[in-house]
Short mmCIF file of C-alpha atoms in Angstrom, two decimals:
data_model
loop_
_atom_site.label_atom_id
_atom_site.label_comp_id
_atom_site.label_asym_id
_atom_site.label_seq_id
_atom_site.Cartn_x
_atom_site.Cartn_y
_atom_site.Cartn_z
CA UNK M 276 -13.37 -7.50 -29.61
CA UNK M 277 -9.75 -6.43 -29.17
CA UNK M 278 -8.26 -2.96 -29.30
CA UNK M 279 -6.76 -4.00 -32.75
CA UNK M 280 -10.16 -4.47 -34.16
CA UNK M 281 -11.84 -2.10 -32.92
CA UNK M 282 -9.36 0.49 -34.42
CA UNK M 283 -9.74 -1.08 -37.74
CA UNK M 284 -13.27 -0.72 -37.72
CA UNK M 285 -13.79 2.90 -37.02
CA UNK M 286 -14.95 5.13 -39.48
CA UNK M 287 -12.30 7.76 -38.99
CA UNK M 288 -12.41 11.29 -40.50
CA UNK M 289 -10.30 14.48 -40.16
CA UNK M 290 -12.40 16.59 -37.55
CA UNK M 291 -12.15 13.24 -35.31
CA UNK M 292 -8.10 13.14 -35.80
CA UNK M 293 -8.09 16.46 -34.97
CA UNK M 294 -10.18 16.44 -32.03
CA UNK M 295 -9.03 13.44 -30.23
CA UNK M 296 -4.94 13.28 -31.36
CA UNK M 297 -5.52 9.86 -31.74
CA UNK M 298 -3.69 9.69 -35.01
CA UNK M 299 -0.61 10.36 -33.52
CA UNK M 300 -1.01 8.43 -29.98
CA UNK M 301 -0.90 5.67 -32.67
CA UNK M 302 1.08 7.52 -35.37
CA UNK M 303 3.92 7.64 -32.64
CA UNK M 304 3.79 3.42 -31.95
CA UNK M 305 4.97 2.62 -35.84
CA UNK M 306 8.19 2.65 -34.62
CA UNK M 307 7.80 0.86 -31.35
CA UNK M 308 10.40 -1.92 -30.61
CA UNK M 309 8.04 -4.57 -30.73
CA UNK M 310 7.69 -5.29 -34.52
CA UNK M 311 4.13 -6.98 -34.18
CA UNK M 312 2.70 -3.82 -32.27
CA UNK M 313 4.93 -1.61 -35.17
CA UNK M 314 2.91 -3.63 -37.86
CA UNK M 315 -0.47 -3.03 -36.42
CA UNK M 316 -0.29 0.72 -36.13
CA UNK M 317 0.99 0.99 -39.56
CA UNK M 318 -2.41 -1.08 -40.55
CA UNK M 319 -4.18 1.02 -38.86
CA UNK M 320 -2.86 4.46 -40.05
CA UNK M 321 -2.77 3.25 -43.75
CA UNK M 322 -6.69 2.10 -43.33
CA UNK M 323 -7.76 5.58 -41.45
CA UNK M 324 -5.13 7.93 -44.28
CA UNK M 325 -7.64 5.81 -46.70
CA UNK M 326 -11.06 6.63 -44.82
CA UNK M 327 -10.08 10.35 -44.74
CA UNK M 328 -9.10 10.20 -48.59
CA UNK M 329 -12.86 8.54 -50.00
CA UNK M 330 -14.70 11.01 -47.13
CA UNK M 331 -13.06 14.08 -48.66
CA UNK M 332 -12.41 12.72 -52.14
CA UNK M 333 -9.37 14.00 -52.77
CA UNK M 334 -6.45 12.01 -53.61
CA UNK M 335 -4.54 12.71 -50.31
CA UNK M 336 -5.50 14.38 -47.35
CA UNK M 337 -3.64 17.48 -46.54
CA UNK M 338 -4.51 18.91 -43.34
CA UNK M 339 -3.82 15.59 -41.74
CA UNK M 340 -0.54 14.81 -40.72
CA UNK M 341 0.48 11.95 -38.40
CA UNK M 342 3.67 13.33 -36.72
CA UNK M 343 6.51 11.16 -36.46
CA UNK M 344 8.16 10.34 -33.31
CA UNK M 345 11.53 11.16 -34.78
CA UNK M 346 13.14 13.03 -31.97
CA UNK M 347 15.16 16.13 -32.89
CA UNK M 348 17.70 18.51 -31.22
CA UNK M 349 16.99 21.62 -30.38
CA UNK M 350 19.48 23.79 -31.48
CA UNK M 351 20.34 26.25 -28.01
CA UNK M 352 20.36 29.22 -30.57
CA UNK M 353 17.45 28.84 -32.75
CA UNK M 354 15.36 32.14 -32.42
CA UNK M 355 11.82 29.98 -33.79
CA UNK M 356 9.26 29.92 -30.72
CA UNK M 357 8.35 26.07 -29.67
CA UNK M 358 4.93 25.05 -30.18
CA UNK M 359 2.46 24.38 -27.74
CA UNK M 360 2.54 20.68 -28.78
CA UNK M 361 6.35 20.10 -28.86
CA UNK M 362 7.79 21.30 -25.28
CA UNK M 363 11.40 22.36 -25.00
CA UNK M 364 12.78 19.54 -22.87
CA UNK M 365 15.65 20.01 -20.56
CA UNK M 366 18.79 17.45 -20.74
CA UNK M 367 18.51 14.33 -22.11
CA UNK M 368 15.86 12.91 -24.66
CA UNK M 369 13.26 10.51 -22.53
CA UNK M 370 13.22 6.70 -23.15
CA UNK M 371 11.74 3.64 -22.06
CA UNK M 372 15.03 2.81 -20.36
CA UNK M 373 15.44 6.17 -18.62
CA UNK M 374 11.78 5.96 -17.41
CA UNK M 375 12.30 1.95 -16.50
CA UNK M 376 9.46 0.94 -18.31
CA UNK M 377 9.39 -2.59 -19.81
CA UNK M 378 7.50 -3.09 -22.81
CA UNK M 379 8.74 -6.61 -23.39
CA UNK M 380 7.00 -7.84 -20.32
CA UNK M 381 3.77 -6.48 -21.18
CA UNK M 382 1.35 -7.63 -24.12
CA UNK M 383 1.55 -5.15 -26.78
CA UNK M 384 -2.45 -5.25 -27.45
CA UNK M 385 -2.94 -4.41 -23.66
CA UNK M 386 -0.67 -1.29 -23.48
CA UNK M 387 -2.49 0.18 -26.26
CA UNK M 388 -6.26 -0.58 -25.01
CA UNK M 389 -4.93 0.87 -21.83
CA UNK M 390 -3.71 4.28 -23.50
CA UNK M 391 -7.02 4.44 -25.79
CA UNK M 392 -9.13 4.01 -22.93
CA UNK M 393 -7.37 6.45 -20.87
CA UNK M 394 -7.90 9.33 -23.43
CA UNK M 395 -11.44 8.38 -24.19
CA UNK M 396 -12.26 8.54 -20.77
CA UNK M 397 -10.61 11.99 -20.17
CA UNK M 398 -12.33 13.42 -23.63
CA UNK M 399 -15.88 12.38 -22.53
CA UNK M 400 -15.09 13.83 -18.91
CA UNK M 401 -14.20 17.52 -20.60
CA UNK M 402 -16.21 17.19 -24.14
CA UNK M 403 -13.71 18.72 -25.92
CA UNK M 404 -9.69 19.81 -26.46
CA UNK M 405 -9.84 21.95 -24.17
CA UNK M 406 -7.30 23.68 -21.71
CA UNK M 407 -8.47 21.70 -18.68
CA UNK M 408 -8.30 18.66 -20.97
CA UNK M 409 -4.56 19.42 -21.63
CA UNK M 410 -4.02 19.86 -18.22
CA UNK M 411 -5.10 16.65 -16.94
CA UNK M 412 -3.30 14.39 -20.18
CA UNK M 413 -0.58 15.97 -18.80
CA UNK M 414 -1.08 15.17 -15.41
CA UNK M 415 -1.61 11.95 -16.15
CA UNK M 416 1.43 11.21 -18.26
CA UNK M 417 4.26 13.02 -16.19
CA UNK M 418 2.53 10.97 -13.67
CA UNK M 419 2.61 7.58 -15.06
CA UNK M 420 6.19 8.34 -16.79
CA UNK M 421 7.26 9.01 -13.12
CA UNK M 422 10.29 6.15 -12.31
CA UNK M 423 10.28 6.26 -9.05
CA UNK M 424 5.79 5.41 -8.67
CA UNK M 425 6.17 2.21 -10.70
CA UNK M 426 3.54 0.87 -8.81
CA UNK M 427 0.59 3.71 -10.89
CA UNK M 428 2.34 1.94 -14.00
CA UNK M 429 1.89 -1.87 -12.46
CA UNK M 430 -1.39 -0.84 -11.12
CA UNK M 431 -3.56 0.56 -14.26
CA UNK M 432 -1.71 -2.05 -16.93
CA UNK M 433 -3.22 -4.99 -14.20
CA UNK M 434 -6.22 -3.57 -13.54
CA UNK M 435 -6.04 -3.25 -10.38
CA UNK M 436 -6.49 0.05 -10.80
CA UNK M 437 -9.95 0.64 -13.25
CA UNK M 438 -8.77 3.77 -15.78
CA UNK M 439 -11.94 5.63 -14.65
CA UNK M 440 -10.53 6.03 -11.10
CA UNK M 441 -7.11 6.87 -12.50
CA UNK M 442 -8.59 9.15 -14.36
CA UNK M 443 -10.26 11.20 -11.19
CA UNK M 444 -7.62 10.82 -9.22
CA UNK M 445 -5.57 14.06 -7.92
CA UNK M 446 -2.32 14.60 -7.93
CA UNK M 447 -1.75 13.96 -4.08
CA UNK M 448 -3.40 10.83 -4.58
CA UNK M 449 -1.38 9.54 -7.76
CA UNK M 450 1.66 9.52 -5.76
CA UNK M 451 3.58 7.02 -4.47
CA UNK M 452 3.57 5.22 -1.09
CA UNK M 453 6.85 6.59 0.20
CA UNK M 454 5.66 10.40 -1.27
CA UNK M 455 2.33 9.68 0.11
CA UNK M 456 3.93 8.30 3.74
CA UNK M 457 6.38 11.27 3.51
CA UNK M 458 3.36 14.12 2.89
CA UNK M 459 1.38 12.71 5.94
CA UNK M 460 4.68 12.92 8.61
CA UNK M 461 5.02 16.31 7.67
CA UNK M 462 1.53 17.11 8.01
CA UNK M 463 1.24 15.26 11.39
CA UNK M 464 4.64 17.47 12.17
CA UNK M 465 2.94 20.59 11.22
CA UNK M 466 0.05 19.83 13.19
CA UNK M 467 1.39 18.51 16.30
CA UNK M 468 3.28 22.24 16.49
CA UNK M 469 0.49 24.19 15.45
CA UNK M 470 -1.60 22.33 18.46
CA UNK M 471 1.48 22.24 21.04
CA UNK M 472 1.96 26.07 20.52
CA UNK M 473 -1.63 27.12 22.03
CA UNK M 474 -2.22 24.45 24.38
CA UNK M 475 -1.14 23.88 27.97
CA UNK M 476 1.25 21.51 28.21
CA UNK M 477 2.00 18.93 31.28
CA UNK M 478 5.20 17.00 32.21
CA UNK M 479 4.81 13.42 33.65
CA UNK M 480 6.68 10.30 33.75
CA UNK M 481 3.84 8.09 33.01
CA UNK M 482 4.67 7.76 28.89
CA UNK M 483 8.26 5.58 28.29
CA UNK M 484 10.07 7.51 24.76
CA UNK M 485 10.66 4.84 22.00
CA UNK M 486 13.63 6.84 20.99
CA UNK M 487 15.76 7.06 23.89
CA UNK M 488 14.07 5.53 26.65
CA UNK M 489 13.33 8.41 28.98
CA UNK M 490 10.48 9.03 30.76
CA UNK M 491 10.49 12.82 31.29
CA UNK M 492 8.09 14.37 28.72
CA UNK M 493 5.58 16.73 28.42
CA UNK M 494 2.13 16.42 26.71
CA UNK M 495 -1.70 18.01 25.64
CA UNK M 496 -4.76 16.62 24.77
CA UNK M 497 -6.65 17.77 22.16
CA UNK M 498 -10.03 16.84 20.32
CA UNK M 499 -9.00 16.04 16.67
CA UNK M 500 -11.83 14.48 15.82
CA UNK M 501 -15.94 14.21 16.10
CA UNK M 502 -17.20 14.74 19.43
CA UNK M 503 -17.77 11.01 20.39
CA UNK M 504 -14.20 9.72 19.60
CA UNK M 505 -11.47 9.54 22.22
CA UNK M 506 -8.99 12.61 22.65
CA UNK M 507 -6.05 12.36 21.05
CA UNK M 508 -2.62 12.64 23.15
CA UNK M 509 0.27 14.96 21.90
CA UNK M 510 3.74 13.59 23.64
CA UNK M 511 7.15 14.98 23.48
CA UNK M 512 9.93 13.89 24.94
CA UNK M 513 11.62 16.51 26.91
CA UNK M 514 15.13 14.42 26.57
CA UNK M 515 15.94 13.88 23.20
CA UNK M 516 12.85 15.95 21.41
CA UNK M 517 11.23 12.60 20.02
CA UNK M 518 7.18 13.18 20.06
CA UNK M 519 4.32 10.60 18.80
CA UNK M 520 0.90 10.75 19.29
CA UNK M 521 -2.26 8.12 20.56
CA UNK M 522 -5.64 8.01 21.06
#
C-alpha cells in the first residue's frame, strides 16, 4: 500500500493533528513544485478537514488550522514576540535551491513516505510532543537540510540508510565524511600531545618522515589499547614538526 493510500485511509481527528503536526508536514506540500505531489496533499487535507467535521459535527472545524507555507517578512521593528513554532530566521528565506536539494530527481510518493516515517518513528520513540521530541525533529532536519552532507540526504531517500538508524543516530555521527575525517585528526592531534607531554621521549634515526624526508625524530610508546594489542608508536619529526603514529 503506498504512502498516498495509506493517508487517505486514516481516520483522522483533531487531538491526532494536534499531536503529531502531521496536518501541516502535509499542509505545507500543497504548494510543492511538483503539481502531482501538490494534488495529492490537497486530497488528502480536504478528506481529513472532512473526517474532523462528521467526528465533531460541526460544520467546520475551528481549532484546526493547516498553516500555509506562505513565507513572510519579518518586519526588523515589529515589537510581537515570535512563536515557538515560527523561528526568527537570519538572512535569506531557505529554498530547495539554496539547500541543493532536487526534488525533480526524486519520486514524489517516496519523499513523502520517507518524511512520514521519519516522524512516526521519532513520536513512538518519545510518546508524546514533548521537549526532547522537539529537540531531536530539529536535529534531524537542520541535519538533513545541511548542503554540504548531501550524502545523509542520498543515503535515507535510497535506503541505504533504514530511518530507524537515522533516527538514533547522534549528531557526531550524522555528519559528513570530511566533518567526520576532520573531528578524528584533531582528536588524534589532541591526543598525541596530551601523551607526548608526560612520556619520555627518544630520538633515533630508525623512522624516515613522509613530509620532508629526514630521519632525525623523536618518539614514545604508549598502550592505547587492551592489554593484548601491540603498543602504539608516537613519532615526531624533529626537522620539520611532521608526527604520525603506528602500531
Amino acid at each position: 500500500m503506498s504512502a498516498e493510500e495509506q493517508l487517505n485511509k486514516a481516520k483522522m481527528n483533531g487531538e491526532l493533528l494536534k499531536k503529531t503536526d502531521i496536518g501541516k508536514t502535509i499542509g505545507k506540500l500543497r504548494t510543492h513544485q511538483d503539481t502531482k505531489l501538490s494534488i495529492k496533499a490537497k486530497t488528502i487535507v480536504k478528506k481529513w478537514k472532512d473526517d474532523v467535521v462528521r467526528q465533531t459535527d460541526k460544520p467546520a472545524p475551528t481549532s484546526i488550522r493547516i498553516e500555509s507555507p506562505t513565507i513572510k517578512k519579518i518586519s526588523p521593528v515589529s515589537s510581537q514576540t515570535s512563536s515557538p513554532k515560527t523561528p526568527v530566521m537570519e538572512g535569506p528565506p531557505r529554498t530547495v535551491k539554496t539547500d541543493e536539494v532536487s526534488f525533480k530527481s526524486t519520486d514524489a510518493d517516496l519523499l513523502l513516505k520517507r518524511a512520514i516515517s521519519i516522524e512516526k518513528t521519532i513520536y513512538l520513540e518519545f510518546g508524546d510532543i514533548n521537549q526532547d521530541y522537539k529537540n531531536k525533529v530539529r536535529s534531524l532536519a537542520l541535519n538533513l537540510k545541511n548542503k554540504s552532507n548531501p550524502g545523509l540526504r542520498e543515503s535515507v531517500v535510497s535506503g541505504e540508510l533504514s530511518v530507524e538508524k537515522l533516527c538514533k543516530m547522534s549528531v557526531d555521527a550524522m555528519a559528513s565524511e570530511e566533518a567526520q575525517a576532520r573531528d578524528r585528526k584533531l582528536a588524534e592531534e589532541a591526543l598525541f600531545k596530551a601523551r607526548g607531554a608526560g612520556s619520555a621521549q627518544a630520538e633515533t634515526d630508525m623512522f624516515k618522515c613522509g613530509k620532508c624526508g629526514g630521519r632525525k625524530c623523536t618518539y614514545f610508546q604508549m598502550q592505547t589499547r587492551s592489554a593484548d594489542e601491540p603498543m602504539t608508536t608516537f613519532v615526531t619529526c624533529v626537522i620539520c614538526g611532521n608526527h604520525w603514529k603506528f602500531c
